[in-house]
Short mmCIF file of C-alpha atoms in Angstrom, two decimals:
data_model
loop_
_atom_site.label_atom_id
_atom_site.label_comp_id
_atom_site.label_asym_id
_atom_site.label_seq_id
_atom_site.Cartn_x
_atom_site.Cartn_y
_atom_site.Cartn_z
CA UNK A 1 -5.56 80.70 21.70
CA UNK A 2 -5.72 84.10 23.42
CA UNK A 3 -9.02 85.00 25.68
CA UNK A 4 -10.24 83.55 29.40
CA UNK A 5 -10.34 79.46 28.95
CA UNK A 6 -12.92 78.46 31.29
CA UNK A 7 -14.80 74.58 32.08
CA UNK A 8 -18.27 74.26 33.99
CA UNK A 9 -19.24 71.65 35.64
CA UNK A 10 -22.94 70.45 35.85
CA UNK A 11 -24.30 67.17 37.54
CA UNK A 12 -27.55 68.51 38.79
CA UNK A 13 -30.59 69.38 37.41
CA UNK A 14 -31.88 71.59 39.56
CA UNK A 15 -28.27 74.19 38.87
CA UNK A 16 -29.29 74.55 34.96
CA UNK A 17 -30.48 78.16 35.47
CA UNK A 18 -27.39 79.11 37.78
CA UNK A 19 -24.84 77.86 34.95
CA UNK A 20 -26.32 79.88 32.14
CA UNK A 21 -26.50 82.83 34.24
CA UNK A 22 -22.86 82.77 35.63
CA UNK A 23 -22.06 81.50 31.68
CA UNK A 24 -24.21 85.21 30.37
CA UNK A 25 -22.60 87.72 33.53
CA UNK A 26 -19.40 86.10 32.03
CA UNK A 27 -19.60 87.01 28.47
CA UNK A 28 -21.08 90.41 29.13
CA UNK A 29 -18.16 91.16 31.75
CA UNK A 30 -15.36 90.19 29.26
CA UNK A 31 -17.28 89.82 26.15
CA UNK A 32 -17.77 86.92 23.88
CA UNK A 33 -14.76 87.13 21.80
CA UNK A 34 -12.70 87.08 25.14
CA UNK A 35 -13.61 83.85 25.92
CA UNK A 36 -13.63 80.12 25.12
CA UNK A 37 -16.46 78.00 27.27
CA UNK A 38 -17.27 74.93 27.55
CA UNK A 39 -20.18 73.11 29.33
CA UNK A 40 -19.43 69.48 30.88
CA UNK A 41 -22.48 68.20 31.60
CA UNK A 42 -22.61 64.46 33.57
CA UNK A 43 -24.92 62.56 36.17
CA UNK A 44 -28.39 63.73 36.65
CA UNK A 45 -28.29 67.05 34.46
CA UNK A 46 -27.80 65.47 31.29
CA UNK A 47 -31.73 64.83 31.95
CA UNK A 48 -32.13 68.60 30.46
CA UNK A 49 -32.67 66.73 27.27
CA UNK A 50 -35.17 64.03 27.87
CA UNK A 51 -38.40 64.03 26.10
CA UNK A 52 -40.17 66.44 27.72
CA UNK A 53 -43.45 64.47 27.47
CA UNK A 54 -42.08 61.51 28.61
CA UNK A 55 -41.09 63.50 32.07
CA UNK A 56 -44.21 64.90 32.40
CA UNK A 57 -46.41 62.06 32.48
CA UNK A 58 -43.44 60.31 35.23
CA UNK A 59 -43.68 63.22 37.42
CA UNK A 60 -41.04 64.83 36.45
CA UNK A 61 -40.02 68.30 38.44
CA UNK A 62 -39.22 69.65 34.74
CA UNK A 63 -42.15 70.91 32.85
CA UNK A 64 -41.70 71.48 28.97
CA UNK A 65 -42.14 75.08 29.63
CA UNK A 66 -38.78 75.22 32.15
CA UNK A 67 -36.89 73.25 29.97
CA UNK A 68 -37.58 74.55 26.79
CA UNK A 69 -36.87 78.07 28.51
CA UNK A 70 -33.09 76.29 29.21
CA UNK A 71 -32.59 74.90 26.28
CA UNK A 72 -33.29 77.81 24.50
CA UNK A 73 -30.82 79.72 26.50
CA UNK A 74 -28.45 76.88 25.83
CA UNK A 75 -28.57 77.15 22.06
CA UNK A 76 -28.23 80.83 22.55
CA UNK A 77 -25.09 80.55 24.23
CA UNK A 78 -24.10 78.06 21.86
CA UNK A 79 -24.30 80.77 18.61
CA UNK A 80 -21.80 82.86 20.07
CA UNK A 81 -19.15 80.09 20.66
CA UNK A 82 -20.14 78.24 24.28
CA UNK A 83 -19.79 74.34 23.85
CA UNK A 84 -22.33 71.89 25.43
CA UNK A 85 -20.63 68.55 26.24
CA UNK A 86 -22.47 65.76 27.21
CA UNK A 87 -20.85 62.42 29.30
CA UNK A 88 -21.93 59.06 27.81
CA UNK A 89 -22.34 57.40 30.72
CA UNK A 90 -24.60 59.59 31.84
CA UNK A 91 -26.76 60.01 28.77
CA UNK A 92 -26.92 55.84 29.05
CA UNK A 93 -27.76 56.04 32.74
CA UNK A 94 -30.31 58.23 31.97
CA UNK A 95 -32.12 56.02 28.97
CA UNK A 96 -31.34 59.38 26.70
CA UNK A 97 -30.96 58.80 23.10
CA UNK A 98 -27.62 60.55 21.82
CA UNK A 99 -29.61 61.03 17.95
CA UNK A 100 -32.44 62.66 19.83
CA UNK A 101 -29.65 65.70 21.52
CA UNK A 102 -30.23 69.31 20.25
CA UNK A 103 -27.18 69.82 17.41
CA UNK A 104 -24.78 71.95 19.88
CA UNK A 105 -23.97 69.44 22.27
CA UNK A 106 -21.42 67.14 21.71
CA UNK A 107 -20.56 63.70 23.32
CA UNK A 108 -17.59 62.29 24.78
CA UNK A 109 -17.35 58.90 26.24
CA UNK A 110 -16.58 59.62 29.61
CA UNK A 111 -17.17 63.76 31.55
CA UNK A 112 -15.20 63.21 33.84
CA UNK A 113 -12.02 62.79 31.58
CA UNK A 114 -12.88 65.49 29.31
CA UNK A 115 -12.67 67.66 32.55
CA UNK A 116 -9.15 66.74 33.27
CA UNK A 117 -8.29 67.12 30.29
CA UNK A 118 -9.17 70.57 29.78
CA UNK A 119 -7.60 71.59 33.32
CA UNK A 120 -4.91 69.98 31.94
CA UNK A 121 -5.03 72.83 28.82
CA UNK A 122 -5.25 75.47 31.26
CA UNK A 123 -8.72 75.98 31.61
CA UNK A 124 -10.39 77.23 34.94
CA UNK A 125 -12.64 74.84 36.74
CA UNK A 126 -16.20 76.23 38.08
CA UNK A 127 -18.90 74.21 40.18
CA UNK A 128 -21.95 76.56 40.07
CA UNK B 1 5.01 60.40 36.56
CA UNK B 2 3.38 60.01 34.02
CA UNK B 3 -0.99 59.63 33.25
CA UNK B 4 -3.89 62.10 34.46
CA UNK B 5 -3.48 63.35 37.85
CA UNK B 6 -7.10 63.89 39.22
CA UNK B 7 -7.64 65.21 42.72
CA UNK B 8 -11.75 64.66 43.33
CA UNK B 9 -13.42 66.53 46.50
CA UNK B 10 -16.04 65.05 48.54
CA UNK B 11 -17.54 66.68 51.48
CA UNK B 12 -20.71 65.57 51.89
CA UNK B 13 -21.98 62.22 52.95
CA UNK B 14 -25.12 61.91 50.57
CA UNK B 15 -22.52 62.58 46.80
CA UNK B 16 -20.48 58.99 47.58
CA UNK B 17 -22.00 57.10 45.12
CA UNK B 18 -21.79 59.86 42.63
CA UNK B 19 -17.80 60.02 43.69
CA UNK B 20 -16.96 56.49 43.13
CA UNK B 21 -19.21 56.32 39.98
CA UNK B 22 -16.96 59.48 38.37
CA UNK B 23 -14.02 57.58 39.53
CA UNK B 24 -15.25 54.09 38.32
CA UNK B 25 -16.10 55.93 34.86
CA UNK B 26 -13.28 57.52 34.42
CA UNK B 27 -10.90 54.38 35.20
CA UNK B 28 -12.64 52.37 31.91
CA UNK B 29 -11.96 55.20 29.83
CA UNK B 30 -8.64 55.82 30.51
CA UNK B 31 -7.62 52.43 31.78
CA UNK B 32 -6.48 51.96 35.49
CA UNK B 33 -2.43 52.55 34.22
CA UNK B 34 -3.16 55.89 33.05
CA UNK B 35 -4.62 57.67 36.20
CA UNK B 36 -3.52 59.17 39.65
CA UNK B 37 -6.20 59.28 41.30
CA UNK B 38 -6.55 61.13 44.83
CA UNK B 39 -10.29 61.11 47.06
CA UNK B 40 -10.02 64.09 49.62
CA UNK B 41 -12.73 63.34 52.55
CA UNK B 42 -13.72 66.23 54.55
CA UNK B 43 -16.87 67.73 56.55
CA UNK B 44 -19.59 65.16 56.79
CA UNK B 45 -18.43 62.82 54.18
CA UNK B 46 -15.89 61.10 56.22
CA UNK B 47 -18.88 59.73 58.28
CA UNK B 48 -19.05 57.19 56.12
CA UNK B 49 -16.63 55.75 58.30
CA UNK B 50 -18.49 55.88 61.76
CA UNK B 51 -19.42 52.72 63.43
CA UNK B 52 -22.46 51.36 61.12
CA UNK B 53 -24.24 50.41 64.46
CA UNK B 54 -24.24 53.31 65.97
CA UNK B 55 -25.28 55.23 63.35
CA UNK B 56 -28.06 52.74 62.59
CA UNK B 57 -28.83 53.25 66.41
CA UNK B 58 -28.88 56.79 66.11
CA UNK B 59 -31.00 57.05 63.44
CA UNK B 60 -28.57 57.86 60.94
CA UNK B 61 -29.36 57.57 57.33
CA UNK B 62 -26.55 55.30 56.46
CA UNK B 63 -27.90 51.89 57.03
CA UNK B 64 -25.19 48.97 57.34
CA UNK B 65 -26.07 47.97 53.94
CA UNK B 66 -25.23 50.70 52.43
CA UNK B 67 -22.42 52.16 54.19
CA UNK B 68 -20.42 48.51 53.58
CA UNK B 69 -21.61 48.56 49.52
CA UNK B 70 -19.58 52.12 49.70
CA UNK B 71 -16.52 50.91 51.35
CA UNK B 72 -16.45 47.72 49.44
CA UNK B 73 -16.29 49.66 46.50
CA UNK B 74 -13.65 51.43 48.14
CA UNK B 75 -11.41 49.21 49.19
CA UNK B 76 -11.66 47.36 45.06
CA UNK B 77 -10.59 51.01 44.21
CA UNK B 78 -7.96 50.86 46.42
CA UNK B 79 -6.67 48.49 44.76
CA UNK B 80 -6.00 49.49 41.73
CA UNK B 81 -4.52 52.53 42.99
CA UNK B 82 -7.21 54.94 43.67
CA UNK B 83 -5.98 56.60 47.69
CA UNK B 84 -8.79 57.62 49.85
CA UNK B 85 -7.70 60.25 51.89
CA UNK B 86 -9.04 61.48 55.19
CA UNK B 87 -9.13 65.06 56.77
CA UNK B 88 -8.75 65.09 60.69
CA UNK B 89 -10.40 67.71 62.01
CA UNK B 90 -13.17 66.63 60.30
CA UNK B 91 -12.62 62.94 61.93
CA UNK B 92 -12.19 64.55 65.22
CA UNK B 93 -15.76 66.64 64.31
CA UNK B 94 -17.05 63.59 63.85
CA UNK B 95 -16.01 61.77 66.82
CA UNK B 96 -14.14 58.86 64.61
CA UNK B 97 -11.19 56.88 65.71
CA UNK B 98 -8.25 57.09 63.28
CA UNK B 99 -7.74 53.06 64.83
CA UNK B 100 -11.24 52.24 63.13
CA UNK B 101 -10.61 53.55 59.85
CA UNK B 102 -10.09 51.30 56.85
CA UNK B 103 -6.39 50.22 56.28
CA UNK B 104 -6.79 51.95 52.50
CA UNK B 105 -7.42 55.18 54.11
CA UNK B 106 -4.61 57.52 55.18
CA UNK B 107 -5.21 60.99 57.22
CA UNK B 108 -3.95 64.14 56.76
CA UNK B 109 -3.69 67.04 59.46
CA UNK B 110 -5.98 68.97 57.29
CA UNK B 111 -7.97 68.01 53.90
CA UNK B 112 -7.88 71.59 52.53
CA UNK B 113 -4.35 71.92 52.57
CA UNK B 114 -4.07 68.27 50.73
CA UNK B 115 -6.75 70.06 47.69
CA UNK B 116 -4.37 72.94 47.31
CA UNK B 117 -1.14 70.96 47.74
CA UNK B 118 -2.55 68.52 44.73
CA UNK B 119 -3.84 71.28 42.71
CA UNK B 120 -0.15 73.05 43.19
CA UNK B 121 1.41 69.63 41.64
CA UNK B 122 -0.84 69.38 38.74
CA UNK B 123 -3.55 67.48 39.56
CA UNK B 124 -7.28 68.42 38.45
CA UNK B 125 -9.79 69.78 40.86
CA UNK B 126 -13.52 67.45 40.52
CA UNK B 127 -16.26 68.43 43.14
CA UNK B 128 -19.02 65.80 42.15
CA UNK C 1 4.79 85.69 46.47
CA UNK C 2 5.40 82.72 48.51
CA UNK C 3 2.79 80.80 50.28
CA UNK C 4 -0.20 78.44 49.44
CA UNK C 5 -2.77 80.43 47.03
CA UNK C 6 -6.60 79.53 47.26
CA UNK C 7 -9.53 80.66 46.65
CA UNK C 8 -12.96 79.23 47.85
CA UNK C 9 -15.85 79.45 45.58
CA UNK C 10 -18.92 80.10 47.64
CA UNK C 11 -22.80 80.50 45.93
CA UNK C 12 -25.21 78.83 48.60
CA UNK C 13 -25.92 80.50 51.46
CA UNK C 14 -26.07 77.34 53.75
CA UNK C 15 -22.63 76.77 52.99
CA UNK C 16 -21.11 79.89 54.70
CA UNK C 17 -19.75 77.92 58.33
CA UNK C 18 -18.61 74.95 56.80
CA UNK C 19 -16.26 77.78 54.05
CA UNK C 20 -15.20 79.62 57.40
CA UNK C 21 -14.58 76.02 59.17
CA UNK C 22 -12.62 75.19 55.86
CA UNK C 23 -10.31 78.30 55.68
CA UNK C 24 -9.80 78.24 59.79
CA UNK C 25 -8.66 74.77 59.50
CA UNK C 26 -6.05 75.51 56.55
CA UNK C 27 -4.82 78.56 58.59
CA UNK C 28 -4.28 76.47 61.36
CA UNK C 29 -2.76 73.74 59.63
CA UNK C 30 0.01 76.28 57.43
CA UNK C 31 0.09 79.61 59.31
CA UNK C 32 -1.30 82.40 58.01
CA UNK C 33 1.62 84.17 56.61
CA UNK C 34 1.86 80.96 54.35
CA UNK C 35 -1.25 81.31 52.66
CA UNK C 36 -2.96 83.92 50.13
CA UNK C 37 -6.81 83.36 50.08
CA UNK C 38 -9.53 84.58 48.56
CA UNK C 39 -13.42 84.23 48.87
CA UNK C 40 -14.96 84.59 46.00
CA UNK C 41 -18.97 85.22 46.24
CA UNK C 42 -21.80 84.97 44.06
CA UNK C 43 -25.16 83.79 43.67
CA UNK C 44 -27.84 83.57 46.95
CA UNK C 45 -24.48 83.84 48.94
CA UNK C 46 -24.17 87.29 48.97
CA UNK C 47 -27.29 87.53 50.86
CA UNK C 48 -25.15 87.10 54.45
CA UNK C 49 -24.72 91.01 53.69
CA UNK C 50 -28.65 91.61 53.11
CA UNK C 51 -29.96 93.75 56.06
CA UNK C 52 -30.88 91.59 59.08
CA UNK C 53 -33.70 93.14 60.34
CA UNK C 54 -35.12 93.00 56.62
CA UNK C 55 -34.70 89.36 56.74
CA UNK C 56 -36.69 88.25 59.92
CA UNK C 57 -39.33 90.20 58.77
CA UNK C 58 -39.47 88.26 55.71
CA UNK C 59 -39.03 85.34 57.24
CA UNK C 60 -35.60 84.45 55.76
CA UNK C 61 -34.10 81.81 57.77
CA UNK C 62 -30.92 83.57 58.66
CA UNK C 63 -31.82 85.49 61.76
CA UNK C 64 -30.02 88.05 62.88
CA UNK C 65 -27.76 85.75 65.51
CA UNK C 66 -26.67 83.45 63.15
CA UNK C 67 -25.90 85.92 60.40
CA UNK C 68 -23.74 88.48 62.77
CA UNK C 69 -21.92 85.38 63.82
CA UNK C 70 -20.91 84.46 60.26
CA UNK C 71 -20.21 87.77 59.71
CA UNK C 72 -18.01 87.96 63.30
CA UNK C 73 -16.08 84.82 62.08
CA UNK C 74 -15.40 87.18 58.35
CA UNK C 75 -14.19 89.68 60.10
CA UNK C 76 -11.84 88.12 62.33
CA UNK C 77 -10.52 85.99 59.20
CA UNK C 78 -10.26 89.30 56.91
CA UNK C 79 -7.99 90.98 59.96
CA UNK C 80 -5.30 88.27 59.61
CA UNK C 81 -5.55 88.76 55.42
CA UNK C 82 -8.19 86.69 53.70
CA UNK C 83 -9.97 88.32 51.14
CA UNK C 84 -13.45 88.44 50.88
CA UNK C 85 -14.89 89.48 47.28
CA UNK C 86 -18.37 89.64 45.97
CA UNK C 87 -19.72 89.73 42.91
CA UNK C 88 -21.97 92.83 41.36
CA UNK C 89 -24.42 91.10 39.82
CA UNK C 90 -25.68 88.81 42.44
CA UNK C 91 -25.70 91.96 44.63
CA UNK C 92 -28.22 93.70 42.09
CA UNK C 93 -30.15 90.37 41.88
CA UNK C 94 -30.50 90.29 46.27
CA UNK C 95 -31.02 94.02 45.89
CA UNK C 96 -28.12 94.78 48.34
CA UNK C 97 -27.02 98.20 47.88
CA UNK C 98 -23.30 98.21 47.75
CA UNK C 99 -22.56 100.87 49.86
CA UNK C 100 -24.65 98.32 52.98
CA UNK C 101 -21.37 95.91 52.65
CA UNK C 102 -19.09 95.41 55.51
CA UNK C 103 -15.44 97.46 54.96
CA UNK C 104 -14.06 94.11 54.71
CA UNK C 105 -15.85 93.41 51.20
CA UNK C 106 -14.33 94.49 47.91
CA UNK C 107 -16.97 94.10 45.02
CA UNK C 108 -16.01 92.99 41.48
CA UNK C 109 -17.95 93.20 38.13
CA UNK C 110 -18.29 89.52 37.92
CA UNK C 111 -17.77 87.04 40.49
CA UNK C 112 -17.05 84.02 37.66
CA UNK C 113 -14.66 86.31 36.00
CA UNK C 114 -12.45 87.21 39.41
CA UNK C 115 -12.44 83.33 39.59
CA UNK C 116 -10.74 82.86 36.46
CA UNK C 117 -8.33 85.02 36.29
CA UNK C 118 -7.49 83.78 39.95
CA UNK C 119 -6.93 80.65 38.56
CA UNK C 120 -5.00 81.65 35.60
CA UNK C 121 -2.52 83.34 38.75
CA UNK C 122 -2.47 79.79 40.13
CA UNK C 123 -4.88 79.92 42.94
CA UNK C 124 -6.01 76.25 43.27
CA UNK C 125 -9.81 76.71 43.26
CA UNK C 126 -11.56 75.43 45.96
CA UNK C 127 -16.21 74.55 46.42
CA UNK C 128 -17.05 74.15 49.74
#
């Protein structure tokens, strides 16, 4: 597998926007067929997909306009090749509903391991 | 030696709970024989092991309660192998006593130069 | 080349003393013909370079004592051979005009990509 192997980390909400952008100044530096990304997303940010409505009406600093506006960056990213990964745990912590995800992200039982584990294939770990 | 070799990073007081969550996590996925798993304390997050009184005095955040439900959890993760490691210039920044520390907690001239060391040997980098 | 290889990650411009305190501490600790590091910045962090007088007036909260102090401690660090490298694109985004930086700075296209490759050299990767 030739090209730049590269892991982000995400446990916060609030750093959504800063991933996708370092994600898109990537790609355009190197170009998306230079590249293999992948997204581990765990604690708090996983909340990116609750039901919009449902955070609304609990006060919830994400609007449906913010979020939509991510996760349609997100399933941008994820047409030319960048994998979402979502952490179980998390998604239970969180009362999310792993039938109600958008189609590009994928779960695994437990973020944390699939970050070793892709350090461990020689990907580059990045805390945005 | 065989198993995942994780090095995680903590370095500020208020991401603990987040820290022994990943670790707790990642230990009933991979099961407790099939980990090496480091905790590198520097900056403000070693003040979790400042005299609860005085911080309570002080008007620290860390009540007693909560401070000994940390290092509880610590010490059970201790046990099954997890090492708690302590940086000490950030001890001495802190005004902490290496004598009051924990008996599961070991110090290191400096907590940096532990991260890189680790990282240099294989182990995974995890900021939570 | 011999000698410890880092590289801090920096993207938060609150976090620039406690970087500085981090890299001081590992030169103290190993020497500083034992260690290669690097700096990599992105994000709001690139705003230490933004004009001072530019940021009173705006009311930014890094006044000009504070920032020439940080920007002392760089200087003194870059003279004994760290490396201080920003990224392009969060320069454009702070409007800082390239030609403002300090000698000391080198700029790359993208700050995520330097980080990569830096780890693909072996640099253990480092988030304040």
């Amino acid at each position: 597998m030739n090209g730049l192997k590269v892991l982000f980390h995400i446990n916060e909400l609030s750093r959504w926007q800063i991933v996708l952008g370092n994600i898109t100044n990537l790609l355009n530096d190197v170009g998306q067929d230079n590249a293999h990304i992948e997204v581990v997303i765990n604690g708090e940010a996983v909340s990116i997909f609750k039901d919009k409505c449902k955070q609304v009406e609990s006060g919830n600093l994400c609007s449906i306009s913010s979020n939509l506006s991510l996760l349609e960056q997100m399933e941008k990213l994820s047409k030319v090749g960048v994998k979402f990964v979502a952490c179980r745990n998390a998604l239970k912590a969180q009362l999310i509903d792993e039938e109600s995800l958008p189609d590009f992200v994928t779960v695994v039982p437990a973020g944390i391991t699939e970050i070793v584990r892709k350090q461990a294939e020689g990907y580059a770990y990045i805390k945005p």
